[in-house]
Amino acid sequence: MNKLCLLGLVVSLASQSAFADTPAAPLQDKQAFIANLLKQMTQDEKIGQLRLISIGPEMPRERIREEIAAGRIGGTFNSRTAPENRPMQDAAMRSRLKIPMFFAYDVIHGNRTIFPISLGLAATWDMQAIAKVGRTSAIEASADSLDMTFAPMVDIARDPRWGRTSEGFGEDTYLTSRIGKVMVQSFQGSSPANPDSIMAIVKHFALYGAVEGGRDYNTVDMSLPKMYNDYLPPYRASLDAGAGGVMVALNSINGVPATSNTWLMNDLLRKDWGFKGVTISDHGAIQELIRHGVARDGREAAKLAIKAGIDMSMNDTLYGEELPGLLKSGEVSQAELDQAVREVLGAKYDMGLFKDPYVRIGKAETDVKDYYADQRLHRDAARDVARRSLVLLENRAQTLPLKKSGTIAVVGPLADAPIDMMGSWAADGRPEHSVTFREGLRRAVGDKAKLVYAKGANVTGDKAMFDYLNFLNFAAPEIINDPRPAAVLIDEAVKAAKQSDVVVAVVGESRGMSHESSSRTTLEIPESQRALIKALKATGKPLVLVLMNGRPLSLAWEREQADAILETWFSGTEGGNAIADVLFGDYNPSGKLAITFPRSVGQIPMYYNHLRIGRPFTPGKPGNYTSQYFEEPNGPLYPFGYGLSYSDFSLSGLNLSSKSVKQGQDLQASIVVKNTGKRDGETVVQLYVQDVSASMSRPVKELKNFQKVMLKAGEERTLHFTLKADDLKFYNGQLQWAAEPGEFRVQVGLDSQAVQEQSFELL
Ligand code: NOJ
């Protein structure tokens, strides 16, 4: 067969397969199929595949379809229903090679049904619940024609000033790694090609959570051992779980932007980790290389990015504008371009799009009439997960659970706030579907108790802050200002409180306060709300604070005012019902913090697994030369892993299977956990390890395992943990991953602070 005939055959097979009725032979062999396709592509078509655009007001739909049909766009994000995406896929099928488009979206904690924000999901410490979130999100998103999500975000966050703390799973490497893996597996199901799966794009690679000062988009400077031991493992775990792609971080790392960082993207990701999927820049990040000061112009920016291994460019035009010239001059090689294209095509292949470009779009006849119909939501799942994410921080004199009787005052700017209930990055969630706290309470009490509502305060009294928060949402005002004077609002709330048996104040942050680009200099609840709390406290009525927020807040003052505090994050579509379940004891709270709550912003960074130091703070000896702040008590307000229940749990008899263990061998630990309270309930038993003496200072402790257990009132159970040889390893100063002989301490607790301890020797 001559060359021309062969080409013709390949074209016809590729086009056949694009229509998918009969998957042609090359389709079964991914590499051969892609190689064949690549051979037929013009340079323009190749460059087109690297372009990922946002569907928004920037470009008219008509024009987008023309571009797609001309082979100049590889994928889109932000268009999210079949009727929106089908015409674009049709346009791709009109293109010369019929290479399918993919449709992506930020499905972070739900698509239509909104689950708690990621920081709340982490507080469940419940992998089944988290898998339910990933699976439900994938089912909903794929049913609406989406192929890909820009999630999970597994950036370790140890500076709560960073607004995107809300989007991640907290401060801990082990917990975040476990969750990242579950998220990937549940988004992708048994294969990202399945019609009800979506491809997971792990982000933001790498270290975005460590931006200096917690200020978004800022630089990151970090030692290699810290990077390897603490920050990189969650990305690795998510990729090892099969995630199809990586989104590259906006920050620089030790002076080199991630987007142009050949060490990060080539040496580490591709060579060391063997990653084979697609890499996608963050929004406009290639263009931003100029502002980072590493590229003199767009041409150099495009060159740096493609050479670093950035396959797709999100929403900037530089690849399209500059790659032709760079290829012509030989500064970028054909092989470099082909590699990027191969990875984009590979991702499309893995999503099953060559087999059937309409695998998730479906046929027009089957389009749903009302995409936003309530019956399309998974409310039971949302309520179940939401109540597991709530963390009981305080409960003096058993203020909670409340009785469904008498009169309850419901106050606070967030008590009836449907947009805030969803949290940031709420995908296609609709505020009208949110059950607010006020509504949840109303449904829970029916006619058994009387509710009196007053807003009591605006989220903030600061005009500049108010304007900023409303600027964030283009569609509708995020927060509505009650124009009445603050004193009038407070008076109304105080009146409501005085007629009631108990006051529940829903306070904290509006969702925009914990968002991209929403870094804060303080962790306090805004002054307008603190004034309300003060006035409520003065009524002498039992005061319950229900917190809504997306980051740790400094609550030392609030703790003095309140009789009970329930941390509810932004708990999603069913938030109001879930919170009512906990407040009335229909569900016994079991959430535990996945991030430390400091006393004040000045203590930051404050995380439980910090390195050991020469002069650790010694409680009870003020004025000594140990590591402390002298103006306020030291240590966190609420430690990592902390959370109360309506039951009490005790731990006893920590036992290790041996006093010594050889390299490479496992060790067993067991402990007895007992529910000493009067209610059935769940708790999380956490196992930490300390490497007592090593070639480098090691953390005071590190989480290595945990079990969430349900115990009936009075029930006692022995839990068994296996400490694996790998659990003792770390990256040393030479970046070798090894366990060093010597003493190790095993610590088991119901939070990271109050632990039982036993030691053993690694031989
Ligand atoms: C910018 C954000 O940093 C990223 O997380 C997100 O996925 C993209 N925009 C797309 O919306």
PDB file of C-alpha atoms and ligand atoms in Angstrom, residues 77-78 106 108 150 153 164 167 203-204 208 217 247 250 282-283 314 425 516, ligand 1:
ATOM      1  CA  PHE A  77     -14.691  25.044  30.416  1.00  0.00           C
ATOM      2  CA  ASN A  78     -17.642  26.770  32.079  1.00  0.00           C
ATOM      3  CA  ASP A 106     -14.789  23.364  38.337  1.00  0.00           C
ATOM      4  CA  ILE A 108     -15.161  20.912  43.424  1.00  0.00           C
ATOM      5  CA  PHE A 150     -10.569  20.775  37.762  1.00  0.00           C
ATOM      6  CA  MET A 153      -7.421  20.582  44.946  1.00  0.00           C
ATOM      7  CA  ARG A 164      -8.416  29.206  49.156  1.00  0.00           C
ATOM      8  CA  GLU A 167     -11.002  24.701  48.753  1.00  0.00           C
ATOM      9  CA  LYS A 203      -4.393  20.990  41.244  1.00  0.00           C
ATOM     10  CA  HIS A 204      -2.551  23.255  41.773  1.00  0.00           C
ATOM     11  CA  TYR A 208       0.029  26.833  45.874  1.00  0.00           C
ATOM     12  CA  TYR A 217      -0.847  34.319  43.928  1.00  0.00           C
ATOM     13  CA  MET A 247      -3.383  21.814  36.650  1.00  0.00           C
ATOM     14  CA  LEU A 250       0.023  30.152  39.462  1.00  0.00           C
ATOM     15  CA  ASP A 282      -4.079  27.807  35.194  1.00  0.00           C
ATOM     16  CA  HIS A 283      -6.044  30.751  33.844  1.00  0.00           C
ATOM     17  CA  MET A 314      -5.982  27.977  29.679  1.00  0.00           C
ATOM     18  CA  TRP A 425     -16.801  27.276  43.790  1.00  0.00           C
ATOM     19  CA  GLU A 516      -9.804  32.855  45.394  1.00  0.00           C
TER      20      GLU A 516
HETATM   21  C1  NOJ B   1      -8.456  29.725  38.270  1.00  0.00           C
HETATM   22  C2  NOJ B   1      -8.301  28.871  39.477  1.00  0.00           C
HETATM   23  O1  NOJ B   1      -7.051  29.109  40.094  1.00  0.00           O
HETATM   24  C3  NOJ B   1      -8.423  27.377  39.187  1.00  0.00           C
HETATM   25  O2  NOJ B   1      -8.463  26.685  40.410  1.00  0.00           O
HETATM   26  C4  NOJ B   1      -9.632  27.098  38.367  1.00  0.00           C
HETATM   27  O3  NOJ B   1      -9.731  25.706  38.126  1.00  0.00           O
HETATM   28  C5  NOJ B   1      -9.545  27.875  37.067  1.00  0.00           C
HETATM   29  N1  NOJ B   1      -9.479  29.302  37.361  1.00  0.00           N
HETATM   30  C6  NOJ B   1     -10.723  27.583  36.136  1.00  0.00           C
HETATM   31  O4  NOJ B   1     -11.884  28.081  36.654  1.00  0.00           O
END
